[in-house]
XYZ file of C-alpha atoms in Angstrom:
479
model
C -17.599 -38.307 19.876
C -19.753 -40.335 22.008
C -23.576 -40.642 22.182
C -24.551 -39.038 25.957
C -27.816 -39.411 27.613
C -31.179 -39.210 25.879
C -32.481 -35.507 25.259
C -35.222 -34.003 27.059
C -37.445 -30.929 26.953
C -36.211 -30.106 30.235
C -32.915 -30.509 30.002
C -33.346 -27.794 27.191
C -35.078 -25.665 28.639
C -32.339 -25.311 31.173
C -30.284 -23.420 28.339
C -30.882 -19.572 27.790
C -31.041 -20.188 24.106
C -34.279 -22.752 24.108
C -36.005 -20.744 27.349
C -38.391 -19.190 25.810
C -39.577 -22.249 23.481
C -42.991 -24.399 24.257
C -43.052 -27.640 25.214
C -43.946 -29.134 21.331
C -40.851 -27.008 20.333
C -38.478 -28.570 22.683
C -40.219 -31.717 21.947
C -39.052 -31.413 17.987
C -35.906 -30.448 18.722
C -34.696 -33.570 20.825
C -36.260 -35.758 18.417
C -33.890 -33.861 15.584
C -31.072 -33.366 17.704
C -28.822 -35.137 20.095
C -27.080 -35.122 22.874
C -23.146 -35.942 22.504
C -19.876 -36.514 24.832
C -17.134 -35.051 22.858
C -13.578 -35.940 23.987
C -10.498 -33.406 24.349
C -9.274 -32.031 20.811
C -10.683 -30.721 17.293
C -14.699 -30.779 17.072
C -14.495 -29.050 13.311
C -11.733 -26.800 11.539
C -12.332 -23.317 10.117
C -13.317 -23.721 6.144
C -14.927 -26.971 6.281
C -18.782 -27.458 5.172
C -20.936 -26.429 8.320
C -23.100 -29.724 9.025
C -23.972 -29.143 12.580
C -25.286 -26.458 15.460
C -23.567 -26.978 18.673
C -24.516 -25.873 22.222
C -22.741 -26.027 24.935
C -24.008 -28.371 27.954
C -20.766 -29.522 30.157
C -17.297 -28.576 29.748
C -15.490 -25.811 27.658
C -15.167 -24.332 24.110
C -12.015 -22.962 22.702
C -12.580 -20.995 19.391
C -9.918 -19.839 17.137
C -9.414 -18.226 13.701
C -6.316 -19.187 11.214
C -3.659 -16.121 11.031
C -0.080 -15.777 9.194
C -0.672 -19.662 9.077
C -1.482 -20.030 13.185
C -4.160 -20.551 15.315
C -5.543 -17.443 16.662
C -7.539 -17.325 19.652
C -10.753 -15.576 19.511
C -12.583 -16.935 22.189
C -12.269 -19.228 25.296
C -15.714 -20.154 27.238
C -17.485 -22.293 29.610
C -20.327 -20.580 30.040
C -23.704 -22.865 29.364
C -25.653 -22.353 26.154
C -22.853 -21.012 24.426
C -22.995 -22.020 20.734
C -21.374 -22.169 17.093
C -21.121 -24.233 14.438
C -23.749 -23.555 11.464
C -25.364 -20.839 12.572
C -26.295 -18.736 9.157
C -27.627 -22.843 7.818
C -31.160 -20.055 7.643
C -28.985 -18.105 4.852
C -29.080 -20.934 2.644
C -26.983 -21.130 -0.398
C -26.971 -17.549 -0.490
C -23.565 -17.463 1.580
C -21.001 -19.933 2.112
C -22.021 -22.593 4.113
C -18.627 -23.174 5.898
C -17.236 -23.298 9.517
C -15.983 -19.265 10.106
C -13.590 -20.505 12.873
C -12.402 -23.609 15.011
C -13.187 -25.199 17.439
C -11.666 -27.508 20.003
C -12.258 -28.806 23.633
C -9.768 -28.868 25.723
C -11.874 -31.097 28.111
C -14.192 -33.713 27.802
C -17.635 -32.059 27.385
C -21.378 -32.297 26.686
C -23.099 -30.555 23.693
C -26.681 -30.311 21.793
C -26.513 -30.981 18.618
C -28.553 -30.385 15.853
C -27.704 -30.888 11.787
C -27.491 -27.594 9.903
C -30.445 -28.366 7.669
C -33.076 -29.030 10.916
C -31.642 -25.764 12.727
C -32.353 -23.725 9.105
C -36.452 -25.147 9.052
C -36.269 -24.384 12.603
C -35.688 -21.047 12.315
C -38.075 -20.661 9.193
C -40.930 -22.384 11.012
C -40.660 -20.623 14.492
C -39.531 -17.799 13.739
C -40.402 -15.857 10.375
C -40.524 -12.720 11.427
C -36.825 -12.961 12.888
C -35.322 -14.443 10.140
C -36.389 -11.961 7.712
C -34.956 -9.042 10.310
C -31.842 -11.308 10.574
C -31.355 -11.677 6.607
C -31.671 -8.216 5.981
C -29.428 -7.396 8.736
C -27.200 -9.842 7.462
C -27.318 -8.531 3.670
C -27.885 -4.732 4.208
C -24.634 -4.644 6.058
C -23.098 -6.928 2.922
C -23.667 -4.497 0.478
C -23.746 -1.227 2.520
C -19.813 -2.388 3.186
C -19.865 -3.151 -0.773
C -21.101 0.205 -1.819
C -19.037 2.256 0.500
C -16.132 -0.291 -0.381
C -16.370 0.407 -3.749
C -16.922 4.619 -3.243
C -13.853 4.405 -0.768
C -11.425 2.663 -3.872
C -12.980 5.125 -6.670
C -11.966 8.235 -4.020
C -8.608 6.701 -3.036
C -8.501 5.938 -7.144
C -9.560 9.512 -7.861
C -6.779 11.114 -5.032
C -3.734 8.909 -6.542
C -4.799 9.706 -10.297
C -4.575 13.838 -9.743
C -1.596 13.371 -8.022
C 0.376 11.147 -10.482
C -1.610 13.383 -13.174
C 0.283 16.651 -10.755
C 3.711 14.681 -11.023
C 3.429 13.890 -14.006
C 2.938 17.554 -15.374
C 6.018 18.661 -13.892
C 8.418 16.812 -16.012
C 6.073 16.913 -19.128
C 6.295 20.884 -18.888
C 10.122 20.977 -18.211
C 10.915 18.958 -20.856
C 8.803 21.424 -23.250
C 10.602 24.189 -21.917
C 13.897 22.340 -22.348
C 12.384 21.483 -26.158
C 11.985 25.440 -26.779
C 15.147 26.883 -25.653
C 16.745 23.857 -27.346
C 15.290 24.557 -30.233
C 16.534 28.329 -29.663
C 20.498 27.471 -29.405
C 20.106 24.863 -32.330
C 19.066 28.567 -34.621
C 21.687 29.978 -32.810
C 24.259 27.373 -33.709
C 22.857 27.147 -37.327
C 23.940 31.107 -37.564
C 27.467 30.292 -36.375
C 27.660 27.417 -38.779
C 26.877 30.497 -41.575
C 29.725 32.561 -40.417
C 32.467 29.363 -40.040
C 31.053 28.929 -43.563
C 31.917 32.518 -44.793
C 35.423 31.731 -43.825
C 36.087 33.846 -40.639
C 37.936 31.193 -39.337
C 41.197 29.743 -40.124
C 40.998 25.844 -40.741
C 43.741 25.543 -37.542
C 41.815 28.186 -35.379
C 37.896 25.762 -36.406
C 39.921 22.527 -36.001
C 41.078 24.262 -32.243
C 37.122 24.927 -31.357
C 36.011 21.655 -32.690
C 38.439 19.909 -29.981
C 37.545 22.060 -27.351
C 34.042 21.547 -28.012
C 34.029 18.123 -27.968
C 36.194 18.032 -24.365
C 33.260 20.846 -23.278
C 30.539 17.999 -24.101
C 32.538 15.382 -21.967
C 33.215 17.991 -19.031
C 29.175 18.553 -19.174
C 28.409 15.036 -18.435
C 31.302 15.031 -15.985
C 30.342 18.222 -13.706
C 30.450 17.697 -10.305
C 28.170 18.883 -8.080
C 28.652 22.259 -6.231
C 27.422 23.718 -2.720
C 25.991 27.055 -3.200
C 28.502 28.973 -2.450
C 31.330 26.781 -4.736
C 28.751 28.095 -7.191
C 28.629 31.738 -6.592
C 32.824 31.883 -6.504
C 32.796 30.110 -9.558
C 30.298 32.611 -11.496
C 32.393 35.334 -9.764
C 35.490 34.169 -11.256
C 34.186 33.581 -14.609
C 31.773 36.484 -15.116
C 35.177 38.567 -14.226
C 37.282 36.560 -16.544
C 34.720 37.145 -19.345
C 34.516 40.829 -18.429
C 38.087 40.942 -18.219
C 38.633 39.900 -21.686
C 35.997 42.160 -23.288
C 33.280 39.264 -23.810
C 30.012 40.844 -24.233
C 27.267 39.339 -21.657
C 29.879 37.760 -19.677
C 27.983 37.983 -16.779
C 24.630 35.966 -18.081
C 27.334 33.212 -19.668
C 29.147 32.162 -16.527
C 26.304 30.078 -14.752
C 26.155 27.612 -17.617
C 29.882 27.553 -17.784
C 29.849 26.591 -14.068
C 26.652 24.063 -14.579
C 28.628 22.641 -17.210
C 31.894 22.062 -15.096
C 34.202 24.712 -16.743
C 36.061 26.724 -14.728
C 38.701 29.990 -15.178
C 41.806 27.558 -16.340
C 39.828 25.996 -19.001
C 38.748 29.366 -20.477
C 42.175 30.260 -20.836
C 43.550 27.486 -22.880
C 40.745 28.462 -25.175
C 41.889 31.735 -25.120
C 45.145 30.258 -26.132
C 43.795 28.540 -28.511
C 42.493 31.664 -30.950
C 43.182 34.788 -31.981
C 41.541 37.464 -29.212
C 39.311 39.109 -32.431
C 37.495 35.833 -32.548
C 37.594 35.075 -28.626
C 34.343 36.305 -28.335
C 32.546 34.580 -31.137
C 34.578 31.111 -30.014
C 33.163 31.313 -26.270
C 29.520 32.403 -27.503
C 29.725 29.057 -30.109
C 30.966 27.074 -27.258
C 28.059 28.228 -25.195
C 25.480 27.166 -27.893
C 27.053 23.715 -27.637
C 26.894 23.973 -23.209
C 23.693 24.844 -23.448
C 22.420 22.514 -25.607
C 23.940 19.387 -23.921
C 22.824 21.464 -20.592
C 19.153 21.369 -22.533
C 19.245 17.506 -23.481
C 20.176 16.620 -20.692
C 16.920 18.270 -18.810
C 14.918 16.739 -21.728
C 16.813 13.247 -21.104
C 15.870 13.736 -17.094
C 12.615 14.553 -17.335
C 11.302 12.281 -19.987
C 12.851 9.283 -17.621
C 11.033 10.871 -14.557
C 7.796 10.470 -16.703
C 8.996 6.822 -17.766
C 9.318 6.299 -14.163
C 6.345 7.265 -12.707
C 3.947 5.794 -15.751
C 6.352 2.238 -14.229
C 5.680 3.032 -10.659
C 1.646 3.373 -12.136
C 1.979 0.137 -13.414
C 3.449 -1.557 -10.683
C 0.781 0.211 -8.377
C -1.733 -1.198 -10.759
C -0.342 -4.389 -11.511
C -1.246 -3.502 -14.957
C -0.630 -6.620 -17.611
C -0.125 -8.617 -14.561
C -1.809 -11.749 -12.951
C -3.630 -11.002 -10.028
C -1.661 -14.091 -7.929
C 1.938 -13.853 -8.578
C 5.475 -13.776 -6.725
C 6.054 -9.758 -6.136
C 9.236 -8.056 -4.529
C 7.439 -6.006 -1.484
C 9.912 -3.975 -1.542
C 8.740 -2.315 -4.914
C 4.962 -2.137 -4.253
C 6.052 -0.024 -1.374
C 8.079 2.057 -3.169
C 4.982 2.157 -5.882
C 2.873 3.343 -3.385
C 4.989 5.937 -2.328
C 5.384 7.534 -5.738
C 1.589 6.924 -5.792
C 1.114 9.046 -2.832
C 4.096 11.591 -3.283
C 2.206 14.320 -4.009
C -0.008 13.961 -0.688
C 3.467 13.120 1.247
C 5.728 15.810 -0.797
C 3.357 18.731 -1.758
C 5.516 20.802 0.617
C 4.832 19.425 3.682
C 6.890 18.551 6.581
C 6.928 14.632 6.619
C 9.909 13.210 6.491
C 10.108 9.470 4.755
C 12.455 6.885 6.497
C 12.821 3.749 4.987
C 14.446 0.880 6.288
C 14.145 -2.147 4.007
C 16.080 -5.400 4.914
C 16.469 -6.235 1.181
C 17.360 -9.295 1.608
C 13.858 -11.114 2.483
C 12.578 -12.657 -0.189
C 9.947 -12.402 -2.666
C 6.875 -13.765 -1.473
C 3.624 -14.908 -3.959
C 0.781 -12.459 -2.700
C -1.887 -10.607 -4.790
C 0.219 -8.056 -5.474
C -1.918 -5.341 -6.505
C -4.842 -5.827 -2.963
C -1.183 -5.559 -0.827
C -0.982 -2.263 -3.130
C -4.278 -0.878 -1.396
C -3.136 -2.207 2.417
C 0.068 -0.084 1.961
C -2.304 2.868 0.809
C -4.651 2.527 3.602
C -1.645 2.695 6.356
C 0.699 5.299 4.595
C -2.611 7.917 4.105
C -3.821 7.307 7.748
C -0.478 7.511 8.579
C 0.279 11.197 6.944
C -3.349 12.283 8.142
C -2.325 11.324 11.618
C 0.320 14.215 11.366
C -1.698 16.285 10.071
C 0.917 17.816 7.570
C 4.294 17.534 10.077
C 6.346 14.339 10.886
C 7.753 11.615 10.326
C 7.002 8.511 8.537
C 9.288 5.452 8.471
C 8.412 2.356 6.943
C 10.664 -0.677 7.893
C 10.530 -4.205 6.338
C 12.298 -7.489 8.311
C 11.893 -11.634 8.639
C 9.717 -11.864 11.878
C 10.095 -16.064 11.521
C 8.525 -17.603 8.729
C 6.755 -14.178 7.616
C 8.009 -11.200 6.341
C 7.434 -8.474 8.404
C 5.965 -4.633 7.395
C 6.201 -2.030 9.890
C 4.656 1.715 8.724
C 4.683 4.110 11.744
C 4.398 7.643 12.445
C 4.717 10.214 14.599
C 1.430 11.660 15.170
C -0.108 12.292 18.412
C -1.420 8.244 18.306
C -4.675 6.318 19.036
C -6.421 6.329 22.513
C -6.206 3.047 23.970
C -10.392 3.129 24.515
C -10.648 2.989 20.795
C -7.508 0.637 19.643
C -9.936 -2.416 19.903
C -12.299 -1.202 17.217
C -10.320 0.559 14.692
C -10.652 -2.408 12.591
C -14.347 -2.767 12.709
C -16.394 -2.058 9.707
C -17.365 1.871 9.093
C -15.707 3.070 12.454
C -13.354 5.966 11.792
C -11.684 8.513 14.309
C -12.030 11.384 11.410
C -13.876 13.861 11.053
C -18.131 13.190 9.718
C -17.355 13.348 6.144
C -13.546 12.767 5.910
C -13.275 8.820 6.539
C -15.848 5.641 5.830
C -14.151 3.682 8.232
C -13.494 1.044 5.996
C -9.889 1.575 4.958
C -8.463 -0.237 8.094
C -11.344 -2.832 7.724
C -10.200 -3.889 3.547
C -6.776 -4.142 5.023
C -7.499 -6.625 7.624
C -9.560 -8.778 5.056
C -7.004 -8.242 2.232
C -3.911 -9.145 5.176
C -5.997 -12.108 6.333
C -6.671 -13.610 2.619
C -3.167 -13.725 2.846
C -3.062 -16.067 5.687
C -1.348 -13.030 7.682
C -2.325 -10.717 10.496
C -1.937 -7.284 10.998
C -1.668 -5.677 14.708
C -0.698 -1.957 15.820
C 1.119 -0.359 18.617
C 0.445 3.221 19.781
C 1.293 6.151 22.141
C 1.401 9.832 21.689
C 4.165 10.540 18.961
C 4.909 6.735 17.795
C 2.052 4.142 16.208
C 3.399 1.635 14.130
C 1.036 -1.095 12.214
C 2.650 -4.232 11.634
C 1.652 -6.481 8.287
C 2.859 -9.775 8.925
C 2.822 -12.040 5.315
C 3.693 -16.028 5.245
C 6.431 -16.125 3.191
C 5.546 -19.113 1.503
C 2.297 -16.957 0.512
C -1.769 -17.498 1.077
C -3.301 -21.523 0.522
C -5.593 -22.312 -1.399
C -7.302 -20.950 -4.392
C -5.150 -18.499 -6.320
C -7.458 -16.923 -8.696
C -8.914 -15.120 -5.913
């Protein structure tokens, strides 16, 4: 930097922001401010304390904004009066008095400057009345966003706890229903156990069931699986079988012989295996011990689908977890996912497509903010199709970030509106169904992460990209 020609009144005056000022004003401001020549290159960088007001004389301004680790540019101008720099100094220390962007020249050019703490009694001397409006502009859109913010994560918090409370209901009532007719074959077994004990059966004939039982219980965990119509042969076969060989209820034993594997040739070395008075007390004591390892099993499945959603609740949540930490993405999407089944599933036509590349690598993030990005773009994603779909949600190495891509097939965003869908409280839905803040948290959560976030759209594809550093966000990590 280089001291330029003296400052005067009329040079200032020259510049739309000082037009309107009187002669004393101008008058105090060159005596606190300057005129320098500042050569191509860096004038201040993004984060740093805010010490001076610039205005543009001479020359050009490039400003730019750090994202996924580059510099982005946000604006390019040569246009006279243009300023930046320490412009909320007025605020005090009642926000961060740091440099929002960068700024460079990429030409040797000619600025008014004025330190931060001279603009700030300035603006409290001259204008009063302005700074007041401009605070409580300032602050009234802080904590409006706040409030809604925090309304916006209680309803998305509200939405994913009925639905895991749904999905979890539906295992927690199948296993009781599993417990009960379990607990209706054990009586059954015990009254068996009372006629083995009256001695109905000869010690070779029990020794006989006891064998086939226990090669039952390994062909039950062993059953393959069967198209529907395998299945309905099968019952045939048996049920006649059964029938055949005067078994009583035949017909209401064969579908848990089939579940369980067991098929004609089976029943007939049991057959072989006793005396035909008895055959139809040994297949009615080897159902007991089908359908009880049919029964555990369903208890077994069910209390691991609870296991794995209260997991997939926890990962979500980040529960018992530090809030900076190195997290596969791969399972906070599938987190979300479970998360948001029930709005996904629930019987409607949306389709899920994933396409992970699982070999990126973990990458340190705040695991449990990425959480709410991913729940922002997968519910505007389903709302987009509006019930009807498809959703795919791919994951690659774009560089040195990792790359997530969530699109769907919903009739897309008009291009007259792509530019502001991440501005605070705009929303395309409906007066009630959207705060507009959802795509607004993501770009500040995505952007604490020193990544970027960008979207492509046309009718029937829009797919938002998340792009993360791998080597994760600078600075601070306790938030």
């Amino acid at each position: 930097m280089n001291a330029g020609p003296a400052c005067t009144p009329e040079e200032l005056r020259t510049l739309f922001l000082f037009e309107k000022l009187d002669a004393d004003q101008l008058e105090q401001l060159c005596r606190a401010g300057r005129i320098e020549v500042i050569e191509p290159g860096p004038v201040y960088r993004e984060g740093a304390p805010a010490t001076c007001f610039y205005v543009l004389i001479e020359g050009e301004v490039v400003l730019t904004k750090l994202s996924g680790g580059q510099d982005v540019e946000m604006v390019r101008t040569s246009h006279r009066g243009a300023y930046s720099g320490a412009w909320t100094a007025y605020m005090g220390d009642r926000v961060p008095q740091v440099y929002g962007t960068s700024m460079t020249v990429p030409e040797r050019s000619t600025f008014f400057v004025l330190d931060a703490d001279d603009f700030a009694r300035f603006m409290a001397e001259w204008f009063p009345m302005a700074l007041h409006l401009l605070e409580g502009l300032f602050f009234g859109n802080q904590s409006s966003r706040e409030i809604i913010a925090q309304r916006e994560r209680l309803l998305a918090l509200g939405s994913l706890s009925a639905g895991l409370t749904h999905e979890l209901n539906n295992p927690a009532a199948a296993a009781v229903r599993a417990t009960a007719s379990l607990r209706d074959r054990v009586a059954g077994m015990r009254h068996k156990l009372g006629i083995i004990a009256s001695g109905a059966y000869e010690p070779a004939t029990l020794n006989a069931l006891i064998r086939i039982q226990e090669e039952a219980v390994d062909l039950v965990a062993k059953a393959p699986v069967l198209s529907p119509l395998e299945e309905s042969d099968r019952e045939d076969a048996l049920g006649g079988w059964l029938e055949d060989h005067g078994i009583a209820g035949g017909w209401n034993l064969a579908p848990s012989f089939v579940q369980a594997g067991l098929d004609v040739a089976w029943l007939e070395r049991v057959a072989a295996e006793v005396e035909p008075s008895i055959l139809g007390g040994a297949v009615n004591w080897l159902n007991y011990t089908i359908e009880s390892e049919l029964l555990m099993d369903e208890i077994a499945d069910s209390t691991a689908r609870i296991t794995a959603l209260v997991g997939a609740a926890k990962q979500y949540s980040q529960m018992d977890r530090a809030p900076f930490q190195v997290s596969d993405v791969h399972e906070l999407l599938d987190s979300t996912l479970v998360m948001l089944s029930r709005k996904i599933g629930g019987g409607s036509g949306i389709e899920v497509v994933k396409s992970y590349d699982r070999a990126l690598p973990p990458v340190p993030a705040y695991a449990a903010e990425l959480n709410q990005v991913w729940t922002n773009l997968i519910d505007n994603a389903v709302s987009a199709m509006d019930g009807r779909g498809t959703l795919t949600i791919r994951t690659y190495r774009d560089g040195d970030c990792l790359a997530v891509a969530i699109g769907d097939t919903g009739p897309g965003i008009p291009e007259d509106i792509r530019g502001r869908i991440f501005e605070p409280f705009f929303t395309t839905k409906p007066v009630g169904e959207g705060t507009g803040l959802g795509l607004d948290i993501s770009w500040r959560i995505v952007d604490k992460h020193r990544g970027d976030i960008r979207v492509e759209s046309q009718p029937g594809h829009t797919e938002f990209v998340v792009r993360l550093p791998l080597a994760g966000p600078e600075g601070d990590h306790d938030g």
